[in-house]
Amino acid sequence: MSAELRLKKLRGSGGYVMATVNDQQQMKGNLGGPDLFLAPIGRLDSQKITKYFCNTCEKEFEGTPKIEYENPNEEVAENLVLAEKGQYICNSCNAVIAEYREFKKQNETVGVGVAKPIETTTQSIPSKIIEQIQIKPEISTQPTTEISLIEGLSVYDESARKIGIAKQVGIDSNQLVVLIIIKNDGVEASILWNNIRKVGEVILLGNPTVIPERIQQGKCTSCGFSNKEGSKFCEECGNKIQ
């Protein structure tokens, strides 16, 4: 793999940084779309950052933002430890530009075991946040400031197996709140929000219903329009729905 450094824009929930990164860091920051994200990359060498943009200030600054971090070494599952968590912070207004978390296995030769006991209550999104999501006939992927904080978090199933990385929250064609993730195989998929048991340092699921985008019912294979479930013909182009 090439060790060549390239200047890239790395996005966060509150802005972005321009930094030189290697191929491995680019792969970590790629969540399946055209943009690269800071959260999966973690803490960068400040000397690699040339400038940053703060959404709160609505301004670009030369140099590096503040990077604050801690090492909790907290066990979140058997053989899985939260080794470091940190924030990129604007020097001018102290707004958070991006957050990251780094996990490590205590024993690299074995897999991740059962997650630590967690609350069994179902997580819900406050109604004021749901109202900020633009509802469309297809999945809406316009994240709010609060929701975008989950961007880049690792997603684990009920057996504490990592199944992917959180991308954003949206509304599906049935107007249900879903978590959109990039699975380990690179395919984008949706998880009903009611199947999320806990959102914290990681996202833990309980018997998740994962709906791959490519097989969503009602979606036209010809034009991509999301029709109502049970439709036999596309309302947009008239093509027969499989």
PDB file of C-alpha atoms in Angstrom:
ATOM      1  CA  MET A   1       0.000   0.000   0.000  1.00  0.00           C
ATOM      2  CA  SER A   2       1.294   3.450  -0.902  1.00  0.00           C
ATOM      3  CA  ALA A   3       2.536   5.664   1.930  1.00  0.00           C
ATOM      4  CA  GLU A   4       2.106   8.805  -0.168  1.00  0.00           C
ATOM      5  CA  LEU A   5       0.405  11.672   1.661  1.00  0.00           C
ATOM      6  CA  ARG A   6      -2.416  13.605   0.015  1.00  0.00           C
ATOM      7  CA  LEU A   7      -4.218  16.774   1.094  1.00  0.00           C
ATOM      8  CA  LYS A   8      -7.866  15.909   1.774  1.00  0.00           C
ATOM      9  CA  LYS A   9     -10.981  17.519   3.228  1.00  0.00           C
ATOM     10  CA  LEU A  10     -12.109  15.523   6.269  1.00  0.00           C
ATOM     11  CA  ARG A  11     -15.633  16.284   7.432  1.00  0.00           C
ATOM     12  CA  GLY A  12     -17.022  16.388  10.943  1.00  0.00           C
ATOM     13  CA  SER A  13     -20.402  17.215  12.447  1.00  0.00           C
ATOM     14  CA  GLY A  14     -19.397  20.858  12.992  1.00  0.00           C
ATOM     15  CA  GLY A  15     -17.129  21.607  10.051  1.00  0.00           C
ATOM     16  CA  TYR A  16     -14.086  20.113   8.366  1.00  0.00           C
ATOM     17  CA  VAL A  17     -10.294  20.098   8.388  1.00  0.00           C
ATOM     18  CA  MET A  18      -7.843  20.060   5.505  1.00  0.00           C
ATOM     19  CA  ALA A  19      -5.074  17.587   6.269  1.00  0.00           C
ATOM     20  CA  THR A  20      -2.517  15.381   4.568  1.00  0.00           C
ATOM     21  CA  VAL A  21      -3.394  11.707   5.064  1.00  0.00           C
ATOM     22  CA  ASN A  22      -2.048   8.399   3.825  1.00  0.00           C
ATOM     23  CA  ASP A  23      -3.936   5.659   1.977  1.00  0.00           C
ATOM     24  CA  GLN A  24      -4.825   3.757   5.144  1.00  0.00           C
ATOM     25  CA  GLN A  25      -6.324   6.860   6.746  1.00  0.00           C
ATOM     26  CA  GLN A  26      -8.295   7.581   3.575  1.00  0.00           C
ATOM     27  CA  MET A  27      -9.751   4.071   3.679  1.00  0.00           C
ATOM     28  CA  LYS A  28     -10.784   4.556   7.307  1.00  0.00           C
ATOM     29  CA  GLY A  29     -12.414   7.898   6.545  1.00  0.00           C
ATOM     30  CA  ASN A  30     -14.401   6.611   3.578  1.00  0.00           C
ATOM     31  CA  LEU A  31     -17.922   5.637   4.713  1.00  0.00           C
ATOM     32  CA  GLY A  32     -19.068   4.653   1.248  1.00  0.00           C
ATOM     33  CA  GLY A  33     -19.698   8.051  -0.335  1.00  0.00           C
ATOM     34  CA  PRO A  34     -17.624  10.762  -2.019  1.00  0.00           C
ATOM     35  CA  ASP A  35     -16.703  12.471   1.281  1.00  0.00           C
ATOM     36  CA  LEU A  36     -14.087  11.513   3.859  1.00  0.00           C
ATOM     37  CA  PHE A  37     -14.853  11.783   7.582  1.00  0.00           C
ATOM     38  CA  LEU A  38     -12.687  12.533  10.603  1.00  0.00           C
ATOM     39  CA  ALA A  39     -14.515  10.302  13.090  1.00  0.00           C
ATOM     40  CA  PRO A  40     -13.256   6.926  11.782  1.00  0.00           C
ATOM     41  CA  ILE A  41      -9.694   8.244  11.341  1.00  0.00           C
ATOM     42  CA  GLY A  42      -9.238   9.428  14.913  1.00  0.00           C
ATOM     43  CA  ARG A  43      -6.519  11.766  16.152  1.00  0.00           C
ATOM     44  CA  LEU A  44      -4.316  13.294  13.478  1.00  0.00           C
ATOM     45  CA  ASP A  45      -0.871  14.767  13.925  1.00  0.00           C
ATOM     46  CA  SER A  46      -1.572  18.504  14.234  1.00  0.00           C
ATOM     47  CA  GLN A  47       1.308  19.213  11.852  1.00  0.00           C
ATOM     48  CA  LYS A  48      -0.635  17.416   9.109  1.00  0.00           C
ATOM     49  CA  ILE A  49      -3.559  19.865   9.368  1.00  0.00           C
ATOM     50  CA  THR A  50      -3.254  23.020   7.252  1.00  0.00           C
ATOM     51  CA  LYS A  51      -6.609  24.711   7.943  1.00  0.00           C
ATOM     52  CA  TYR A  52     -10.126  24.074   9.187  1.00  0.00           C
ATOM     53  CA  PHE A  53     -13.674  25.354   8.780  1.00  0.00           C
ATOM     54  CA  CYS A  54     -16.080  25.954  11.675  1.00  0.00           C
ATOM     55  CA  ASN A  55     -19.816  25.768  10.929  1.00  0.00           C
ATOM     56  CA  THR A  56     -20.624  27.929  13.958  1.00  0.00           C
ATOM     57  CA  CYS A  57     -18.243  30.714  12.949  1.00  0.00           C
ATOM     58  CA  GLU A  58     -19.046  30.135   9.265  1.00  0.00           C
ATOM     59  CA  LYS A  59     -15.396  30.818   8.622  1.00  0.00           C
ATOM     60  CA  GLU A  60     -12.231  29.052   7.536  1.00  0.00           C
ATOM     61  CA  PHE A  61      -9.130  29.357   9.706  1.00  0.00           C
ATOM     62  CA  GLU A  62      -5.481  28.721   8.929  1.00  0.00           C
ATOM     63  CA  GLY A  63      -3.693  26.172  11.085  1.00  0.00           C
ATOM     64  CA  THR A  64      -5.074  23.425  13.274  1.00  0.00           C
ATOM     65  CA  PRO A  65      -8.041  23.381  15.664  1.00  0.00           C
ATOM     66  CA  LYS A  66      -7.557  22.349  19.278  1.00  0.00           C
ATOM     67  CA  ILE A  67      -7.445  18.582  19.727  1.00  0.00           C
ATOM     68  CA  GLU A  68      -8.542  17.422  23.170  1.00  0.00           C
ATOM     69  CA  TYR A  69      -8.618  13.738  24.073  1.00  0.00           C
ATOM     70  CA  GLU A  70      -8.649  11.269  26.937  1.00  0.00           C
ATOM     71  CA  ASN A  71      -7.870   7.581  27.345  1.00  0.00           C
ATOM     72  CA  PRO A  72     -10.687   5.973  29.372  1.00  0.00           C
ATOM     73  CA  ASN A  73      -9.612   2.375  28.611  1.00  0.00           C
ATOM     74  CA  GLU A  74     -13.212   1.393  29.295  1.00  0.00           C
ATOM     75  CA  GLU A  75     -14.324  -2.135  28.456  1.00  0.00           C
ATOM     76  CA  VAL A  76     -17.469  -1.932  26.322  1.00  0.00           C
ATOM     77  CA  ALA A  77     -17.585  -5.642  25.462  1.00  0.00           C
ATOM     78  CA  GLU A  78     -15.541  -8.751  26.087  1.00  0.00           C
ATOM     79  CA  ASN A  79     -12.167  -8.161  24.433  1.00  0.00           C
ATOM     80  CA  LEU A  80     -13.167  -4.660  23.255  1.00  0.00           C
ATOM     81  CA  VAL A  81     -11.899  -1.524  25.002  1.00  0.00           C
ATOM     82  CA  LEU A  82     -12.604   2.145  24.340  1.00  0.00           C
ATOM     83  CA  ALA A  83      -8.965   3.226  24.198  1.00  0.00           C
ATOM     84  CA  GLU A  84      -9.342   6.890  23.299  1.00  0.00           C
ATOM     85  CA  LYS A  85     -11.997   9.496  22.629  1.00  0.00           C
ATOM     86  CA  GLY A  86     -11.447  13.073  21.606  1.00  0.00           C
ATOM     87  CA  GLN A  87     -12.686  16.220  19.924  1.00  0.00           C
ATOM     88  CA  TYR A  88     -11.491  18.720  17.355  1.00  0.00           C
ATOM     89  CA  ILE A  89     -12.464  22.156  18.728  1.00  0.00           C
ATOM     90  CA  CYS A  90     -12.566  25.576  17.072  1.00  0.00           C
ATOM     91  CA  ASN A  91      -9.960  27.944  18.526  1.00  0.00           C
ATOM     92  CA  SER A  92     -12.277  30.919  18.061  1.00  0.00           C
ATOM     93  CA  CYS A  93     -15.660  29.823  19.476  1.00  0.00           C
ATOM     94  CA  ASN A  94     -14.875  26.444  21.117  1.00  0.00           C
ATOM     95  CA  ALA A  95     -17.487  24.679  18.981  1.00  0.00           C
ATOM     96  CA  VAL A  96     -16.887  20.978  18.304  1.00  0.00           C
ATOM     97  CA  ILE A  97     -15.819  20.392  14.714  1.00  0.00           C
ATOM     98  CA  ALA A  98     -15.572  16.616  14.996  1.00  0.00           C
ATOM     99  CA  GLU A  99     -15.514  13.815  17.554  1.00  0.00           C
ATOM    100  CA  TYR A 100     -13.812  10.454  17.379  1.00  0.00           C
ATOM    101  CA  ARG A 101     -13.474   7.212  19.332  1.00  0.00           C
ATOM    102  CA  GLU A 102     -10.847   4.518  18.997  1.00  0.00           C
ATOM    103  CA  PHE A 103     -11.461   0.922  20.077  1.00  0.00           C
ATOM    104  CA  LYS A 104      -8.908  -1.824  20.597  1.00  0.00           C
ATOM    105  CA  LYS A 105      -9.041  -5.543  21.184  1.00  0.00           C
ATOM    106  CA  GLN A 106      -7.293  -6.736  24.318  1.00  0.00           C
ATOM    107  CA  ASN A 107      -6.371  -9.923  22.488  1.00  0.00           C
ATOM    108  CA  GLU A 108      -5.992  -9.605  18.714  1.00  0.00           C
ATOM    109  CA  THR A 109      -6.096 -13.378  18.222  1.00  0.00           C
ATOM    110  CA  VAL A 110      -9.731 -13.748  19.330  1.00  0.00           C
ATOM    111  CA  GLY A 111     -12.985 -12.048  18.435  1.00  0.00           C
ATOM    112  CA  VAL A 112     -15.158  -9.637  20.373  1.00  0.00           C
ATOM    113  CA  GLY A 113     -17.374 -11.285  22.973  1.00  0.00           C
ATOM    114  CA  VAL A 114     -20.661 -10.431  24.625  1.00  0.00           C
ATOM    115  CA  ALA A 115     -21.374  -6.773  25.288  1.00  0.00           C
ATOM    116  CA  LYS A 116     -21.483  -5.480  28.845  1.00  0.00           C
ATOM    117  CA  PRO A 117     -24.979  -5.359  30.411  1.00  0.00           C
ATOM    118  CA  ILE A 118     -26.957  -2.378  29.192  1.00  0.00           C
ATOM    119  CA  GLU A 119     -30.372  -0.913  29.761  1.00  0.00           C
ATOM    120  CA  THR A 120     -33.154  -2.719  27.918  1.00  0.00           C
ATOM    121  CA  THR A 121     -35.261   0.374  27.375  1.00  0.00           C
ATOM    122  CA  THR A 122     -35.724   1.328  23.752  1.00  0.00           C
ATOM    123  CA  GLN A 123     -34.024   4.527  22.703  1.00  0.00           C
ATOM    124  CA  SER A 124     -36.195   7.151  21.057  1.00  0.00           C
ATOM    125  CA  ILE A 125     -35.435  10.354  19.210  1.00  0.00           C
ATOM    126  CA  PRO A 126     -36.977  13.475  20.779  1.00  0.00           C
ATOM    127  CA  SER A 127     -39.928  14.713  18.755  1.00  0.00           C
ATOM    128  CA  LYS A 128     -38.291  18.106  18.217  1.00  0.00           C
ATOM    129  CA  ILE A 129     -35.411  16.375  16.407  1.00  0.00           C
ATOM    130  CA  ILE A 130     -37.724  14.220  14.290  1.00  0.00           C
ATOM    131  CA  GLU A 131     -39.582  17.357  13.207  1.00  0.00           C
ATOM    132  CA  GLN A 132     -36.320  18.776  11.853  1.00  0.00           C
ATOM    133  CA  ILE A 133     -35.875  15.840   9.459  1.00  0.00           C
ATOM    134  CA  GLN A 134     -37.386  16.584   6.073  1.00  0.00           C
ATOM    135  CA  ILE A 135     -39.859  13.785   5.267  1.00  0.00           C
ATOM    136  CA  LYS A 136     -39.840  12.641   1.644  1.00  0.00           C
ATOM    137  CA  PRO A 137     -41.325   9.655  -0.242  1.00  0.00           C
ATOM    138  CA  GLU A 138     -37.822   8.174  -0.192  1.00  0.00           C
ATOM    139  CA  ILE A 139     -35.264   7.989   2.593  1.00  0.00           C
ATOM    140  CA  SER A 140     -34.373  11.476   3.751  1.00  0.00           C
ATOM    141  CA  THR A 141     -30.698  11.834   4.590  1.00  0.00           C
ATOM    142  CA  GLN A 142     -30.539  15.409   5.849  1.00  0.00           C
ATOM    143  CA  PRO A 143     -28.919  15.085   9.300  1.00  0.00           C
ATOM    144  CA  THR A 144     -29.588  17.603  12.052  1.00  0.00           C
ATOM    145  CA  THR A 145     -26.808  18.897  14.302  1.00  0.00           C
ATOM    146  CA  GLU A 146     -27.834  16.567  17.135  1.00  0.00           C
ATOM    147  CA  ILE A 147     -28.258  13.479  14.970  1.00  0.00           C
ATOM    148  CA  SER A 148     -25.037  13.993  13.037  1.00  0.00           C
ATOM    149  CA  LEU A 149     -23.069  13.370  16.248  1.00  0.00           C
ATOM    150  CA  ILE A 150     -23.572   9.620  15.692  1.00  0.00           C
ATOM    151  CA  GLU A 151     -21.730   9.860  12.374  1.00  0.00           C
ATOM    152  CA  GLY A 152     -18.851   7.397  12.314  1.00  0.00           C
ATOM    153  CA  LEU A 153     -19.840   5.435  15.437  1.00  0.00           C
ATOM    154  CA  SER A 154     -19.267   1.683  15.252  1.00  0.00           C
ATOM    155  CA  VAL A 155     -22.478  -0.382  15.133  1.00  0.00           C
ATOM    156  CA  TYR A 156     -22.622  -3.716  16.994  1.00  0.00           C
ATOM    157  CA  ASP A 157     -25.373  -6.331  16.890  1.00  0.00           C
ATOM    158  CA  GLU A 158     -26.937  -8.108  19.874  1.00  0.00           C
ATOM    159  CA  SER A 159     -24.010 -10.569  19.948  1.00  0.00           C
ATOM    160  CA  ALA A 160     -21.480  -7.696  20.120  1.00  0.00           C
ATOM    161  CA  ARG A 161     -20.313  -8.301  16.550  1.00  0.00           C
ATOM    162  CA  LYS A 162     -19.403  -5.181  14.610  1.00  0.00           C
ATOM    163  CA  ILE A 163     -21.683  -4.973  11.573  1.00  0.00           C
ATOM    164  CA  GLY A 164     -20.768  -1.549  10.238  1.00  0.00           C
ATOM    165  CA  ILE A 165     -20.416   2.194  10.796  1.00  0.00           C
ATOM    166  CA  ALA A 166     -23.209   4.723  11.342  1.00  0.00           C
ATOM    167  CA  LYS A 167     -23.676   7.161   8.488  1.00  0.00           C
ATOM    168  CA  GLN A 168     -26.766   9.195   9.380  1.00  0.00           C
ATOM    169  CA  VAL A 169     -30.426   9.110  10.403  1.00  0.00           C
ATOM    170  CA  GLY A 170     -33.299   9.354   7.948  1.00  0.00           C
ATOM    171  CA  ILE A 171     -36.962   8.639   7.260  1.00  0.00           C
ATOM    172  CA  ASP A 172     -37.882   5.678   5.049  1.00  0.00           C
ATOM    173  CA  SER A 173     -40.734   5.415   2.541  1.00  0.00           C
ATOM    174  CA  ASN A 174     -43.081   4.332   5.335  1.00  0.00           C
ATOM    175  CA  GLN A 175     -42.158   7.459   7.324  1.00  0.00           C
ATOM    176  CA  LEU A 176     -40.314   5.400   9.952  1.00  0.00           C
ATOM    177  CA  VAL A 177     -37.112   6.675  11.549  1.00  0.00           C
ATOM    178  CA  VAL A 178     -34.112   4.590  10.466  1.00  0.00           C
ATOM    179  CA  LEU A 179     -30.387   4.541  11.114  1.00  0.00           C
ATOM    180  CA  ILE A 180     -28.432   4.402   7.862  1.00  0.00           C
ATOM    181  CA  ILE A 181     -25.187   2.443   8.145  1.00  0.00           C
ATOM    182  CA  ILE A 182     -22.338   1.304   5.937  1.00  0.00           C
ATOM    183  CA  LYS A 183     -22.040  -2.445   6.522  1.00  0.00           C
ATOM    184  CA  ASN A 184     -18.715  -4.271   6.712  1.00  0.00           C
ATOM    185  CA  ASP A 185     -19.062  -5.283   3.057  1.00  0.00           C
ATOM    186  CA  GLY A 186     -19.472  -1.629   2.002  1.00  0.00           C
ATOM    187  CA  VAL A 187     -23.205  -1.889   1.258  1.00  0.00           C
ATOM    188  CA  GLU A 188     -25.472   0.858   2.598  1.00  0.00           C
ATOM    189  CA  ALA A 189     -28.348  -0.428   4.730  1.00  0.00           C
ATOM    190  CA  SER A 190     -31.079   0.844   7.058  1.00  0.00           C
ATOM    191  CA  ILE A 191     -31.959  -0.226  10.602  1.00  0.00           C
ATOM    192  CA  LEU A 192     -35.278   0.682  12.188  1.00  0.00           C
ATOM    193  CA  TRP A 193     -34.603   3.082  15.061  1.00  0.00           C
ATOM    194  CA  ASN A 194     -36.794   1.041  17.430  1.00  0.00           C
ATOM    195  CA  ASN A 195     -34.282  -1.806  17.099  1.00  0.00           C
ATOM    196  CA  ILE A 196     -31.494   0.284  18.632  1.00  0.00           C
ATOM    197  CA  ARG A 197     -30.939  -0.583  22.297  1.00  0.00           C
ATOM    198  CA  LYS A 198     -28.358   2.037  23.210  1.00  0.00           C
ATOM    199  CA  VAL A 199     -26.430   4.927  21.681  1.00  0.00           C
ATOM    200  CA  GLY A 200     -23.247   5.789  23.532  1.00  0.00           C
ATOM    201  CA  GLU A 201     -19.592   5.264  22.722  1.00  0.00           C
ATOM    202  CA  VAL A 202     -20.883   2.681  20.249  1.00  0.00           C
ATOM    203  CA  ILE A 203     -24.341   1.865  18.882  1.00  0.00           C
ATOM    204  CA  LEU A 204     -25.740  -1.408  20.222  1.00  0.00           C
ATOM    205  CA  LEU A 205     -28.640  -3.176  18.543  1.00  0.00           C
ATOM    206  CA  GLY A 206     -31.238  -5.631  19.772  1.00  0.00           C
ATOM    207  CA  ASN A 207     -32.599  -8.073  17.169  1.00  0.00           C
ATOM    208  CA  PRO A 208     -32.139  -5.496  14.394  1.00  0.00           C
ATOM    209  CA  THR A 209     -34.174  -5.424  11.234  1.00  0.00           C
ATOM    210  CA  VAL A 210     -31.676  -4.452   8.552  1.00  0.00           C
ATOM    211  CA  ILE A 211     -33.153  -3.383   5.234  1.00  0.00           C
ATOM    212  CA  PRO A 212     -30.588  -3.331   2.401  1.00  0.00           C
ATOM    213  CA  GLU A 213     -31.228  -0.342   0.166  1.00  0.00           C
ATOM    214  CA  ARG A 214     -31.066  -2.444  -2.963  1.00  0.00           C
ATOM    215  CA  ILE A 215     -34.074  -4.592  -2.008  1.00  0.00           C
ATOM    216  CA  GLN A 216     -36.399  -2.046  -0.419  1.00  0.00           C
ATOM    217  CA  GLN A 217     -39.972  -2.858  -1.346  1.00  0.00           C
ATOM    218  CA  GLY A 218     -41.627  -0.396  -3.686  1.00  0.00           C
ATOM    219  CA  LYS A 219     -38.389   1.018  -5.083  1.00  0.00           C
ATOM    220  CA  CYS A 220     -38.411   1.177  -8.875  1.00  0.00           C
ATOM    221  CA  THR A 221     -35.445  -0.591 -10.468  1.00  0.00           C
ATOM    222  CA  SER A 222     -35.755   1.618 -13.533  1.00  0.00           C
ATOM    223  CA  CYS A 223     -35.853   5.190 -12.182  1.00  0.00           C
ATOM    224  CA  GLY A 224     -35.168   4.658  -8.469  1.00  0.00           C
ATOM    225  CA  PHE A 225     -38.431   6.249  -7.290  1.00  0.00           C
ATOM    226  CA  SER A 226     -39.697   4.943  -3.917  1.00  0.00           C
ATOM    227  CA  ASN A 227     -43.331   3.970  -4.328  1.00  0.00           C
ATOM    228  CA  LYS A 228     -45.802   2.982  -1.648  1.00  0.00           C
ATOM    229  CA  GLU A 229     -45.417  -0.578  -0.422  1.00  0.00           C
ATOM    230  CA  GLY A 230     -47.591  -2.924  -2.461  1.00  0.00           C
ATOM    231  CA  SER A 231     -47.518  -0.796  -5.624  1.00  0.00           C
ATOM    232  CA  LYS A 232     -47.451  -2.846  -8.826  1.00  0.00           C
ATOM    233  CA  PHE A 233     -46.349  -0.045 -11.150  1.00  0.00           C
ATOM    234  CA  CYS A 234     -44.046   2.924 -10.602  1.00  0.00           C
ATOM    235  CA  GLU A 235     -45.909   6.182 -10.044  1.00  0.00           C
ATOM    236  CA  GLU A 236     -43.033   8.089 -11.645  1.00  0.00           C
ATOM    237  CA  CYS A 237     -42.197   6.178 -14.842  1.00  0.00           C
ATOM    238  CA  GLY A 238     -44.867   3.458 -15.062  1.00  0.00           C
ATOM    239  CA  ASN A 239     -42.344   0.615 -14.967  1.00  0.00           C
ATOM    240  CA  LYS A 240     -43.568  -2.659 -13.436  1.00  0.00           C
ATOM    241  CA  ILE A 241     -42.213  -3.107  -9.915  1.00  0.00           C
ATOM    242  CA  GLN A 242     -40.507  -6.420  -9.227  1.00  0.00           C
TER     243      GLN A 242
END
